[in-house]
């Protein structure tokens, strides 16, 4: 990898199966990898913090600089409901894994697969490479237009997406998930790079054109270039106005139809006629 000429190496979501937040040995190994490559290493891994007596787990990514220094960790904010976390589990303690394992012993007895017990991160983060700034969308986060838009408005010159798509198999889901990412690029006229551990991995420009794509299940790496953002798109400036207007018109039409139905049922509409 030292001869690739790449400035930044991007690893998929949870590609390093370790808690780099407190696993010094694996953190040192990745630091050495960055030094040997002479490039930045963006690594998908796990993170954890201790708050009081409770350990909080995160789906994270880490940026190692060419000198081996760990610059920043980002914790995924938009978690997959009932896969990575139960929504509002802090307010519903009986839905936590430790509670369920204690009182529903058949979960362990029959090895029933339930959700992970991740906690969402506090906020988005931007990484730096010299005078260039980029953001990272982890997996499901590419489904949120406003989140990607906010990232770009806060200064991202381009956006990376890292994901683990193996649980889709070869179903249509793997392609649908990829389309979300392409749509975010087109909306913001921003170059983006998608890195998946089983595909689809590629570079996409602000017009949705895909470059340097790797096929599904390919055991290889691709080298590509991205352009920095040179200006905000209309969507980046004003947001999803069309979607909001469409929603309001739908609600208005539904309210009118409901009102007419009520008037007919009560006979008021006939009397007024």
CSV table of C-alpha atoms in Angstrom, one decimal:
chain,number,residue,atom,x,y,z
A,1,UNK,CA,0.0,0.0,0.0
A,2,UNK,CA,3.0,2.3,0.4
A,3,UNK,CA,3.4,2.3,-3.4
A,4,UNK,CA,-0.2,3.0,-4.3
A,5,UNK,CA,0.2,6.8,-4.4
A,6,UNK,CA,-3.1,7.2,-2.5
A,7,UNK,CA,-3.4,10.1,0.0
A,8,UNK,CA,-6.2,8.5,1.9
A,9,UNK,CA,-7.0,4.8,2.4
A,10,UNK,CA,-10.6,4.0,3.3
A,11,UNK,CA,-11.7,0.9,5.2
A,12,UNK,CA,-15.3,-0.3,5.3
A,13,UNK,CA,-17.6,-0.2,8.3
A,14,UNK,CA,-16.4,-2.3,11.3
A,15,UNK,CA,-13.5,-3.6,9.1
A,16,UNK,CA,-11.2,-3.6,12.1
A,17,UNK,CA,-13.1,-5.9,14.6
A,18,UNK,CA,-11.8,-4.2,17.7
A,19,UNK,CA,-12.7,-1.4,20.2
A,20,UNK,CA,-10.0,1.1,19.1
A,21,UNK,CA,-11.2,3.5,21.7
A,22,UNK,CA,-9.4,1.4,24.4
A,23,UNK,CA,-7.6,-1.4,22.6
A,24,UNK,CA,-4.1,-0.1,22.6
A,25,UNK,CA,-2.5,-3.1,20.7
A,26,UNK,CA,-4.8,-2.8,17.7
A,27,UNK,CA,-4.7,1.0,17.7
A,28,UNK,CA,-0.8,0.7,17.6
A,29,UNK,CA,-1.0,-1.7,14.7
A,30,UNK,CA,-3.2,0.7,12.7
A,31,UNK,CA,-0.9,3.6,13.6
A,32,UNK,CA,2.0,1.6,12.2
A,33,UNK,CA,0.0,0.9,9.1
A,34,UNK,CA,-0.5,4.6,8.6
A,35,UNK,CA,3.2,5.3,9.1
A,36,UNK,CA,4.3,2.5,6.6
A,37,UNK,CA,1.8,3.6,4.0
A,38,UNK,CA,2.6,7.3,4.4
A,39,UNK,CA,-1.1,8.0,4.0
A,40,UNK,CA,-4.2,8.8,6.0
A,41,UNK,CA,-6.1,5.7,7.1
A,42,UNK,CA,-9.9,6.0,7.7
A,43,UNK,CA,-10.9,2.8,9.6
A,44,UNK,CA,-14.3,1.5,10.5
A,45,UNK,CA,-14.3,0.0,14.0
A,46,UNK,CA,-16.0,-0.1,17.3
A,47,UNK,CA,-15.9,2.4,20.2
A,48,UNK,CA,-16.9,2.5,23.8
A,49,UNK,CA,-17.2,5.0,26.7
A,50,UNK,CA,-17.9,4.4,30.3
A,51,UNK,CA,-20.6,6.5,31.9
A,52,UNK,CA,-21.1,5.7,35.6
A,53,UNK,CA,-21.5,2.0,35.8
A,54,UNK,CA,-22.7,1.5,32.3
A,55,UNK,CA,-20.5,0.9,29.2
A,56,UNK,CA,-21.9,2.6,26.1
A,57,UNK,CA,-21.0,1.0,22.7
A,58,UNK,CA,-20.6,2.9,19.4
A,59,UNK,CA,-20.4,2.1,15.7
A,60,UNK,CA,-17.4,4.3,14.9
A,61,UNK,CA,-14.7,5.3,12.5
A,62,UNK,CA,-11.2,6.6,13.2
A,63,UNK,CA,-8.8,8.7,11.1
A,64,UNK,CA,-5.1,7.9,11.5
A,65,UNK,CA,-2.7,10.5,10.0
A,66,UNK,CA,0.5,9.6,8.0
A,67,UNK,CA,2.6,10.0,11.1
A,68,UNK,CA,0.5,7.5,13.0
A,69,UNK,CA,-1.3,10.0,15.1
A,70,UNK,CA,-5.0,9.3,15.8
A,71,UNK,CA,-6.7,12.5,14.7
A,72,UNK,CA,-10.4,11.9,15.4
A,73,UNK,CA,-13.1,9.4,16.1
A,74,UNK,CA,-16.6,9.7,14.8
A,75,UNK,CA,-19.5,7.8,16.4
A,76,UNK,CA,-22.5,6.9,14.1
A,77,UNK,CA,-25.4,9.2,14.9
A,78,UNK,CA,-28.2,7.6,12.7
A,79,UNK,CA,-28.6,4.0,14.0
A,80,UNK,CA,-30.7,1.3,12.3
A,81,UNK,CA,-33.9,0.9,14.5
A,82,UNK,CA,-34.3,-2.6,16.0
A,83,UNK,CA,-31.0,-3.7,14.4
A,84,UNK,CA,-28.3,-1.6,16.0
A,85,UNK,CA,-30.5,-0.1,18.8
A,86,UNK,CA,-34.0,0.1,20.2
A,87,UNK,CA,-35.2,3.7,19.9
A,88,UNK,CA,-35.5,5.4,23.3
A,89,UNK,CA,-33.9,2.5,25.1
A,90,UNK,CA,-32.6,4.9,27.8
A,91,UNK,CA,-36.2,5.8,28.5
A,92,UNK,CA,-37.3,2.1,28.2
A,93,UNK,CA,-34.9,0.2,30.4
A,94,UNK,CA,-36.9,-3.1,30.0
A,95,UNK,CA,-35.8,-3.1,26.3
A,96,UNK,CA,-32.1,-3.2,27.0
A,97,UNK,CA,-30.2,-6.3,26.2
A,98,UNK,CA,-29.0,-6.8,29.8
A,99,UNK,CA,-32.6,-6.7,31.1
A,100,UNK,CA,-33.8,-9.1,28.4
A,101,UNK,CA,-31.0,-11.6,28.9
A,102,UNK,CA,-31.6,-11.6,32.7
A,103,UNK,CA,-35.4,-12.3,32.5
A,104,UNK,CA,-35.8,-14.0,29.1
A,105,UNK,CA,-33.3,-16.8,29.5
A,106,UNK,CA,-34.5,-18.6,26.4
A,107,UNK,CA,-32.7,-15.9,24.3
A,108,UNK,CA,-29.3,-17.4,25.4
A,109,UNK,CA,-30.6,-21.0,25.6
A,110,UNK,CA,-31.7,-21.0,21.9
A,111,UNK,CA,-29.1,-18.5,20.7
A,112,UNK,CA,-31.8,-16.1,19.4
A,113,UNK,CA,-30.4,-13.2,17.5
A,114,UNK,CA,-31.5,-9.8,18.7
A,115,UNK,CA,-30.4,-6.2,18.1
A,116,UNK,CA,-27.0,-4.8,19.0
A,117,UNK,CA,-26.9,-2.4,21.9
A,118,UNK,CA,-25.3,0.6,20.3
A,119,UNK,CA,-25.7,4.2,21.4
A,120,UNK,CA,-26.0,7.0,18.9
A,121,UNK,CA,-23.2,9.6,18.7
A,122,UNK,CA,-23.8,13.1,19.8
A,123,UNK,CA,-23.1,14.9,16.6
A,124,UNK,CA,-21.5,14.7,13.2
A,125,UNK,CA,-17.7,15.2,12.8
A,126,UNK,CA,-15.5,16.5,10.0
A,127,UNK,CA,-12.0,15.1,9.4
A,128,UNK,CA,-9.1,17.1,8.0
A,129,UNK,CA,-6.3,16.3,5.5
A,130,UNK,CA,-4.2,19.4,5.3
A,131,UNK,CA,-6.5,22.1,3.8
A,132,UNK,CA,-9.1,19.6,2.8
A,133,UNK,CA,-12.1,18.6,5.0
A,134,UNK,CA,-14.4,15.6,4.6
A,135,UNK,CA,-17.3,13.9,6.3
A,136,UNK,CA,-18.2,10.3,6.8
A,137,UNK,CA,-21.6,8.6,6.5
A,138,UNK,CA,-21.7,5.2,8.1
A,139,UNK,CA,-24.1,2.8,6.4
A,140,UNK,CA,-27.7,3.8,7.2
A,141,UNK,CA,-26.8,7.5,7.5
A,142,UNK,CA,-26.8,7.8,3.7
A,143,UNK,CA,-30.6,7.5,3.8
A,144,UNK,CA,-30.9,10.9,5.5
A,145,UNK,CA,-30.8,13.9,3.0
A,146,UNK,CA,-30.6,16.6,5.7
A,147,UNK,CA,-27.8,14.9,7.5
A,148,UNK,CA,-25.6,14.8,4.4
A,149,UNK,CA,-26.6,18.4,3.6
A,150,UNK,CA,-25.7,19.6,7.0
A,151,UNK,CA,-22.3,17.9,6.7
A,152,UNK,CA,-21.6,19.7,3.5
A,153,UNK,CA,-22.8,23.1,4.8
A,154,UNK,CA,-20.5,22.7,7.8
A,155,UNK,CA,-17.5,22.5,5.5
A,156,UNK,CA,-17.0,19.1,3.9
A,157,UNK,CA,-15.2,19.2,0.6
A,158,UNK,CA,-16.3,15.7,-0.2
A,159,UNK,CA,-18.0,12.8,1.6
A,160,UNK,CA,-17.1,9.2,2.3
A,161,UNK,CA,-19.6,6.4,2.9
A,162,UNK,CA,-18.5,3.2,4.7
A,163,UNK,CA,-20.8,0.3,5.0
A,164,UNK,CA,-21.2,-3.4,5.8
A,165,UNK,CA,-23.7,-4.8,3.3
A,166,UNK,CA,-23.1,-8.5,3.8
A,167,UNK,CA,-26.4,-9.0,5.6
A,168,UNK,CA,-28.2,-8.0,2.3
A,169,UNK,CA,-26.6,-11.0,0.6
A,170,UNK,CA,-27.2,-10.6,-3.2
A,171,UNK,CA,-30.7,-9.2,-2.8
A,172,UNK,CA,-32.1,-6.0,-4.3
A,173,UNK,CA,-31.4,-4.3,-0.9
A,174,UNK,CA,-27.7,-4.0,-1.7
A,175,UNK,CA,-28.5,-2.0,-4.8
A,176,UNK,CA,-31.2,0.1,-3.2
A,177,UNK,CA,-28.8,1.0,-0.4
A,178,UNK,CA,-26.2,2.1,-3.0
A,179,UNK,CA,-28.8,4.3,-4.7
A,180,UNK,CA,-29.4,6.3,-1.5
A,181,UNK,CA,-25.7,7.2,-1.6
A,182,UNK,CA,-25.7,8.2,-5.2
A,183,UNK,CA,-28.8,10.4,-4.6
A,184,UNK,CA,-27.0,12.3,-1.8
A,185,UNK,CA,-24.1,13.1,-4.2
A,186,UNK,CA,-26.5,14.4,-6.9
A,187,UNK,CA,-28.6,16.5,-4.4
A,188,UNK,CA,-25.5,18.3,-3.2
A,189,UNK,CA,-23.4,18.2,-6.4
A,190,UNK,CA,-20.7,16.7,-4.3
A,191,UNK,CA,-18.1,14.0,-5.1
A,192,UNK,CA,-18.4,11.0,-2.8
A,193,UNK,CA,-16.7,7.7,-2.2
A,194,UNK,CA,-18.5,4.6,-1.1
A,195,UNK,CA,-16.5,1.7,0.5
A,196,UNK,CA,-18.4,-1.5,1.3
A,197,UNK,CA,-16.9,-4.8,2.6
A,198,UNK,CA,-18.8,-6.8,0.0
A,199,UNK,CA,-19.6,-4.2,-2.6
A,200,UNK,CA,-20.7,-2.0,-4.1
A,201,UNK,CA,-17.7,0.3,-3.8
A,202,UNK,CA,-17.0,3.2,-6.1
A,203,UNK,CA,-16.4,6.9,-6.6
A,204,UNK,CA,-19.4,9.0,-7.7
A,205,UNK,CA,-19.4,12.6,-8.9
A,206,UNK,CA,-22.0,15.3,-8.4
A,207,UNK,CA,-24.0,14.2,-11.4
A,208,UNK,CA,-24.4,10.6,-10.3
A,209,UNK,CA,-21.8,9.2,-12.6
A,210,UNK,CA,-20.0,6.2,-11.1
A,211,UNK,CA,-16.2,5.7,-11.4
A,212,UNK,CA,-13.8,3.0,-10.3
A,213,UNK,CA,-16.5,0.6,-9.3
A,214,UNK,CA,-15.7,-2.7,-7.7
A,215,UNK,CA,-18.1,-5.7,-8.3
A,216,UNK,CA,-19.9,-7.5,-5.6
A,217,UNK,CA,-17.7,-9.7,-3.3
A,218,UNK,CA,-14.6,-8.5,-5.0
A,219,UNK,CA,-11.4,-9.0,-3.0
A,220,UNK,CA,-9.5,-6.0,-4.2
A,221,UNK,CA,-9.0,-2.3,-3.7
A,222,UNK,CA,-9.6,0.5,-6.2
A,223,UNK,CA,-7.7,3.8,-6.6
A,224,UNK,CA,-9.7,6.9,-7.6
A,225,UNK,CA,-9.7,10.6,-7.5
A,226,UNK,CA,-12.3,13.1,-6.2
A,227,UNK,CA,-12.8,16.8,-6.8
A,228,UNK,CA,-13.4,19.2,-4.0
A,229,UNK,CA,-16.7,20.9,-3.7
A,230,UNK,CA,-16.7,24.1,-5.6
A,231,UNK,CA,-20.1,25.5,-4.6
A,232,UNK,CA,-23.4,24.7,-3.0
A,233,UNK,CA,-26.3,23.2,-5.0
A,234,UNK,CA,-29.8,24.6,-4.8
A,235,UNK,CA,-30.7,21.7,-2.5
A,236,UNK,CA,-27.7,22.3,-0.3
A,237,UNK,CA,-28.8,26.0,0.1
A,238,UNK,CA,-32.5,25.6,0.7
A,239,UNK,CA,-33.0,22.0,1.6
A,240,UNK,CA,-35.8,19.7,0.6
A,241,UNK,CA,-38.4,22.4,-0.1
A,242,UNK,CA,-40.1,20.2,-2.8
A,243,UNK,CA,-40.6,17.4,-0.3
A,244,UNK,CA,-41.9,19.6,2.4
A,245,UNK,CA,-44.3,21.4,0.0
A,246,UNK,CA,-45.5,18.0,-1.3
A,247,UNK,CA,-46.1,16.8,2.3
A,248,UNK,CA,-48.1,19.9,3.2
A,249,UNK,CA,-50.2,19.6,0.0
A,250,UNK,CA,-50.9,16.0,0.8
A,251,UNK,CA,-52.0,16.9,4.4
A,252,UNK,CA,-54.1,19.7,3.1
A,253,UNK,CA,-55.8,17.5,0.5
A,254,UNK,CA,-56.5,14.8,3.1
A,255,UNK,CA,-57.9,17.4,5.5
A,256,UNK,CA,-60.3,18.8,2.8
A,257,UNK,CA,-61.5,15.3,1.9
A,258,UNK,CA,-62.0,14.4,5.5
A,259,UNK,CA,-63.9,17.7,6.1
A,260,UNK,CA,-66.2,17.0,3.1
A,261,UNK,CA,-66.8,13.5,4.3
A,262,UNK,CA,-67.8,14.8,7.8
A,263,UNK,CA,-70.1,17.5,6.3
A,264,UNK,CA,-71.9,14.9,4.2
A,265,UNK,CA,-72.3,12.5,7.1
A,266,UNK,CA,-73.7,15.2,9.3
A,267,UNK,CA,-76.0,16.6,6.5
A,268,UNK,CA,-74.5,20.1,6.7
A,269,UNK,CA,-73.2,20.0,3.2
A,270,UNK,CA,-76.7,19.2,1.8
A,271,UNK,CA,-78.4,21.9,3.8
A,272,UNK,CA,-75.9,24.6,2.7
A,273,UNK,CA,-76.5,23.6,-0.9
